[in-house]
Each structure stands twice: as structure tokens, then as C-alpha cells.
PDB file of C-alpha atoms in Angstrom:
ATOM      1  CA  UNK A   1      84.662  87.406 114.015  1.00 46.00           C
ATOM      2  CA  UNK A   2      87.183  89.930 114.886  1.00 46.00           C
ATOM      3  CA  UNK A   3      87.666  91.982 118.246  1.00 48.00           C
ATOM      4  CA  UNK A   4      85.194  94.716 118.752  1.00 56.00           C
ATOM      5  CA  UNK A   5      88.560  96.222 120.074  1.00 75.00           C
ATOM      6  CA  UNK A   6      89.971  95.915 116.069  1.00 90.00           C
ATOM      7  CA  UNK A   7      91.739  99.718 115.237  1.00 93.00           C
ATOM      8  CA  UNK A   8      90.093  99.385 111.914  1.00 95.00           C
ATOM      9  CA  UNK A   9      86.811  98.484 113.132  1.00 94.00           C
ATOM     10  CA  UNK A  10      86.933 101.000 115.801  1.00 93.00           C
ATOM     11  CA  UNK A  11      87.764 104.037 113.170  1.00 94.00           C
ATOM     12  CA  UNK A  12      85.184 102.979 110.807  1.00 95.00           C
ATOM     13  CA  UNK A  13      82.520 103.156 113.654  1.00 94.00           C
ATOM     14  CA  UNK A  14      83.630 106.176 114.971  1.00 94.00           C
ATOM     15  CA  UNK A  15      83.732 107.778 111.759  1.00 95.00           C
ATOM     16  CA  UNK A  16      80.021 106.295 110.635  1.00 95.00           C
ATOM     17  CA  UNK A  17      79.088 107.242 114.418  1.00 94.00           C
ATOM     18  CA  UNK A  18      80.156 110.914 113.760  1.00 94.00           C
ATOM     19  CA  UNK A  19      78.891 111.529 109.843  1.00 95.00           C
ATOM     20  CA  UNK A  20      75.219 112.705 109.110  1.00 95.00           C
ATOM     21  CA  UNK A  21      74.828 110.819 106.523  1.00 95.00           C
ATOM     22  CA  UNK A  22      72.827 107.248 107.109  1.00 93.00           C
ATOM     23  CA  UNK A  23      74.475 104.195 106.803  1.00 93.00           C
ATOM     24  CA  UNK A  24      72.433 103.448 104.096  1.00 94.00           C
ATOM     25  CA  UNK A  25      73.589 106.961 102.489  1.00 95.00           C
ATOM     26  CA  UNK A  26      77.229 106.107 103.622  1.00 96.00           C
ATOM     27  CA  UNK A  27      76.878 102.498 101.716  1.00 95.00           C
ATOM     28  CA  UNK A  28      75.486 103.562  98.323  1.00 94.00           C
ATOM     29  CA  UNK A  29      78.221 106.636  98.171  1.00 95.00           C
ATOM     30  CA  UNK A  30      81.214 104.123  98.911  1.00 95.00           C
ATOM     31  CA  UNK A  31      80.018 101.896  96.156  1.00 94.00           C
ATOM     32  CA  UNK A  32      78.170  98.701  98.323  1.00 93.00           C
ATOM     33  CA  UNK A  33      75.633  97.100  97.167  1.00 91.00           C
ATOM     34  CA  UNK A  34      73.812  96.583 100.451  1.00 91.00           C
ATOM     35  CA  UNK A  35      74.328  98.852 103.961  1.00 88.00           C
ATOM     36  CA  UNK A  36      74.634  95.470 105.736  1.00 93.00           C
ATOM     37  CA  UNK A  37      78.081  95.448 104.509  1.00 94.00           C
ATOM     38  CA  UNK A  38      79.313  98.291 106.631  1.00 93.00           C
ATOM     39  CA  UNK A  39      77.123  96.869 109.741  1.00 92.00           C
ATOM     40  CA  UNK A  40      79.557  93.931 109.299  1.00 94.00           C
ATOM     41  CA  UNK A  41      82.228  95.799 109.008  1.00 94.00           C
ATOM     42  CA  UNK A  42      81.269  97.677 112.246  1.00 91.00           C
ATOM     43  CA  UNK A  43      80.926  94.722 114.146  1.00 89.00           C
ATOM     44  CA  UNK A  44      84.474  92.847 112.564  1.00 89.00           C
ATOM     45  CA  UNK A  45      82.113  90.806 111.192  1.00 92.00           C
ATOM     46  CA  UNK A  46      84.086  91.241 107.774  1.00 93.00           C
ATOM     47  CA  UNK A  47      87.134  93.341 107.080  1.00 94.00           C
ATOM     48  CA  UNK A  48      87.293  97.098 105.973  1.00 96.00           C
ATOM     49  CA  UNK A  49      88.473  95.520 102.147  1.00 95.00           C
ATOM     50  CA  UNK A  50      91.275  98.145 101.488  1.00 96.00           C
ATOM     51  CA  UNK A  51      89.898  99.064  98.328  1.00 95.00           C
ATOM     52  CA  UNK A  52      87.454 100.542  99.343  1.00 96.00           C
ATOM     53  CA  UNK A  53      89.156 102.834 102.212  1.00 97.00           C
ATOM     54  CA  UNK A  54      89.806 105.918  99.327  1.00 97.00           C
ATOM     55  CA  UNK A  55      85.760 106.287  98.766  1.00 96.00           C
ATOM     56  CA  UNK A  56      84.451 104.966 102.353  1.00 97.00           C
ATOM     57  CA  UNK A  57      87.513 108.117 103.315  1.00 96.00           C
ATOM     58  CA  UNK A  58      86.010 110.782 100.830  1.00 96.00           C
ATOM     59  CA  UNK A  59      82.043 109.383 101.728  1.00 96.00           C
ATOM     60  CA  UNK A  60      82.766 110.088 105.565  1.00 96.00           C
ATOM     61  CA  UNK A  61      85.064 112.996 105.328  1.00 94.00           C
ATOM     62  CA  UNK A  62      88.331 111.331 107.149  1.00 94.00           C
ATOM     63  CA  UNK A  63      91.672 111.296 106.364  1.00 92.00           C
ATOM     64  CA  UNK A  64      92.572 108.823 103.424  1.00 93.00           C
ATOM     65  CA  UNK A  65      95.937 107.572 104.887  1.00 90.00           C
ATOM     66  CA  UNK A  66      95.164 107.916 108.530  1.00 92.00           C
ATOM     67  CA  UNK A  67      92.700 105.026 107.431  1.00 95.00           C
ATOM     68  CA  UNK A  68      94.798 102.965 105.056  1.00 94.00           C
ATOM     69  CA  UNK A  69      97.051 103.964 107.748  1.00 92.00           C
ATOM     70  CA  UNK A  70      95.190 101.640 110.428  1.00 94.00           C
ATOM     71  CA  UNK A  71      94.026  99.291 108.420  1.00 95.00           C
ATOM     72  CA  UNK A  72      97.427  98.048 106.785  1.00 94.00           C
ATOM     73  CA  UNK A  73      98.566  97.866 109.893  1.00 93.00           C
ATOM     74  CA  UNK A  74      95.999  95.745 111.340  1.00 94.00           C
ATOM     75  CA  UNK A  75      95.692  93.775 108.623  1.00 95.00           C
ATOM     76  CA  UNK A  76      98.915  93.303 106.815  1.00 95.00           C
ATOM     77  CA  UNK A  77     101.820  94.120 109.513  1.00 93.00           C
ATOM     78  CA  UNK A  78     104.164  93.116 107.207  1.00 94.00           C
ATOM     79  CA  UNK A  79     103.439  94.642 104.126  1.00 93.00           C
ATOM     80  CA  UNK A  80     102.902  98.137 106.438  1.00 91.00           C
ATOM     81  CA  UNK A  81     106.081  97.662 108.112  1.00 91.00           C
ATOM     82  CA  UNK A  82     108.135  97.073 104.451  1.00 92.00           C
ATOM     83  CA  UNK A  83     106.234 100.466 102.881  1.00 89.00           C
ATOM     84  CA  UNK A  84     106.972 102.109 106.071  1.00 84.00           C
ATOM     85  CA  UNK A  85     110.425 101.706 106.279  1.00 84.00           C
ATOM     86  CA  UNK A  86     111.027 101.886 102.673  1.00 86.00           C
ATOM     87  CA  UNK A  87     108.440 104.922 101.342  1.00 85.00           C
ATOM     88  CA  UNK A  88     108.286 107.258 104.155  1.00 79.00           C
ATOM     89  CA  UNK A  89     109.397 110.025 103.352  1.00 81.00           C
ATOM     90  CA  UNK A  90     113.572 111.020 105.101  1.00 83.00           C
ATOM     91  CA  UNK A  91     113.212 112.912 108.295  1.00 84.00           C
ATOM     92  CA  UNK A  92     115.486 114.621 110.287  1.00 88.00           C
ATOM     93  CA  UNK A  93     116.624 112.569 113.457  1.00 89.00           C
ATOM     94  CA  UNK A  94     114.221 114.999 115.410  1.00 88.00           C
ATOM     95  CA  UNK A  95     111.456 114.845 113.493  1.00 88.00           C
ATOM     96  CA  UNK A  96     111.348 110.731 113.725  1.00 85.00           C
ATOM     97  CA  UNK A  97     111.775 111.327 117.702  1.00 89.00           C
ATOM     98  CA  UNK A  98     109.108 113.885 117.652  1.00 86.00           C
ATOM     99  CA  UNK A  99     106.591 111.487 115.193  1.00 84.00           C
ATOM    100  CA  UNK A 100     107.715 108.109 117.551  1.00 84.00           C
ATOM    101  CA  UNK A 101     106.696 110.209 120.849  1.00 85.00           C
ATOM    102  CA  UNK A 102     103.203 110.910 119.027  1.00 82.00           C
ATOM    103  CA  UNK A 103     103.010 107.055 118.472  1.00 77.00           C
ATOM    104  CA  UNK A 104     103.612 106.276 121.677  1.00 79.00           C
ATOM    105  CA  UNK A 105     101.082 108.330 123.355  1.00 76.00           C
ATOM    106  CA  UNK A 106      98.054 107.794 120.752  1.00 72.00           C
ATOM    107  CA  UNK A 107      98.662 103.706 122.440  1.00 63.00           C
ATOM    108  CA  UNK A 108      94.443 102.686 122.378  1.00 64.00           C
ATOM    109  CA  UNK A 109      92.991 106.203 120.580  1.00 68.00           C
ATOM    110  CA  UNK A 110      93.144 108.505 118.215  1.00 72.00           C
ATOM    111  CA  UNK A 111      94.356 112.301 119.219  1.00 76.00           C
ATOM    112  CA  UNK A 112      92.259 114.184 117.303  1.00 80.00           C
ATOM    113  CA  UNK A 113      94.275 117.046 115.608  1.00 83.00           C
ATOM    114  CA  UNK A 114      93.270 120.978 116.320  1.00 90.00           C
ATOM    115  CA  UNK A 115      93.844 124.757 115.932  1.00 94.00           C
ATOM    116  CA  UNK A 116      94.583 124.727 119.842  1.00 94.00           C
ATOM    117  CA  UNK A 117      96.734 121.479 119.688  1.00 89.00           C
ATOM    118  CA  UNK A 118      98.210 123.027 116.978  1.00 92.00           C
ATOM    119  CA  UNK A 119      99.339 126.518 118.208  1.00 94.00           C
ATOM    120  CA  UNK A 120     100.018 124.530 121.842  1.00 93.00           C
ATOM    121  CA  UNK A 121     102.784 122.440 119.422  1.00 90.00           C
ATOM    122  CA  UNK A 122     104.339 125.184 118.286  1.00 92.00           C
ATOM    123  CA  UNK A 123     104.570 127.188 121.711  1.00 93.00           C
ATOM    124  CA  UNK A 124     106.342 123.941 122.616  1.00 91.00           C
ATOM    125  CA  UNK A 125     108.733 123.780 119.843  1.00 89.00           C
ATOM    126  CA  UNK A 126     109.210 127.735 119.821  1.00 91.00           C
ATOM    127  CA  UNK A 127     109.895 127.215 123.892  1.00 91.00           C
ATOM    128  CA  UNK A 128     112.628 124.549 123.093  1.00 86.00           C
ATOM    129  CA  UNK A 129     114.158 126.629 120.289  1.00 86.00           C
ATOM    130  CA  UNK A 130     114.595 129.680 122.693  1.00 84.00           C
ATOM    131  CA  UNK A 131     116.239 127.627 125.211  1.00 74.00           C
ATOM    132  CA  UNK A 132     118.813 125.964 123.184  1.00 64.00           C
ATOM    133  CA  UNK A 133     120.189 129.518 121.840  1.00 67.00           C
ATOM    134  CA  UNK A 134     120.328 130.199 125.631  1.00 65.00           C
ATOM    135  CA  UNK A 135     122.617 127.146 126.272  1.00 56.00           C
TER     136      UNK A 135
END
């Protein structure tokens, strides 16, 4: 059995948790044959199976790659790690600095992404921009 503390597991409830559809709904929509499935899922009885991440995704209206996202890296470090490095798309110094800072302070949750965190972001980066063409 895996940790109740898995990232994978943890998103999946969460996202179950927060839908208004039943699990039963939720199961039958993503293609399982029986809602126990995602219970075991839940619980890290059994693994999210990355196959099904695209319609579990669309079924509970969450972000595709956010979950593949989690999951690869729980799962298969390695294989995350090579498509990281070598499919990601080419940033700018900055923006990898900017993206690694985000990493480091999600640590044990999710930041969940809105118009206010949004618009505080760009204050921010408008802030920084205005005092580098002071320097």
C-alpha cells in the first residue's frame, strides 16, 4: 500500500473531494468498470494507471499535465526527469529562476492559481521592471 502522503494520491482525492459528480459518476465517465477502483486509488491502494490521467483530468475538470505532471514524477522519476530535461520547452535564464522559485515554495501542496495571484504576479514583475530602468 502506498503513503496516504503519495502526491498522486493526494491530487486525485482532492480533486474527487472537490467535483460534484459521485464517485460512482466520476468512475463510469473515466472509463472503470467498478467505482472501487478510484476508492483504491484514493487510498494508494493501487496506482493512478497513467492512462487513464487524460479522461480521469477531463471527468474532474483538472489540469491534464499538472496531473501527468505528479504522477510521472511519483511514479517514474526517471522517465520524468529525461522528458523534462529533454522536451520542455527553452526558457530564458529568468524564466527557469522564476519557474524553480515556484517549485520550491509549492514543497507539500499545490498553490492553487488565481485572477488575484495573477494580477499580484504581474505587479511584482512590473515593480522589478521599473526598478531596473532606474538602476
Amino acid at each position: 500500500m502506498r503513503p496516504a502522503t503519495s502526491p498522486t494520491t493526494n491530487f486525485l482525492r482532492d480533486a474527487i473531494q472537490n467535483s460534484d459528480k459521485t464517485q460512482r459518476e466520476i468512475a463510469k465517465a473515466a472509463g472503470f468498470a467498478h467505482p472501487n477502483a478510484l476508492s483504491m486509488m484514493k487510498t494508494g491502494e493501487t496506482k493512478v494507471p497513467i492512462s487513464r490521467i487524460p479522461a480521469l483530468s477531463a471527468v474532474l475538470d483538472v489540469d491534464t499535465r499538472r496531473f501527468l505532471q505528479i504522477a510521472l514524477r511519483e511514479y517514474h522519476p526517471e522517465i520524468w526527469m529525461t522528458l523534462d530535461e529533454f522536451m520542455r520547452p527553452n526558457l530564458s535564464q529568468m524564466e527557469e529562476d522564476i519557474l524553480e522559485t515556484y517549485h520550491l515554495a509549492l514543497v507539500d501542496y499545490d498553490i492553487p492559481w488565481t485572477d488575484e495571484l495573477k494580477r499580484t504576479l504581474i505587479s511584482v514583475f512590473e515593480l522589478a521592471a521599473n526598478k531596473s530602468e532606474e538602476i
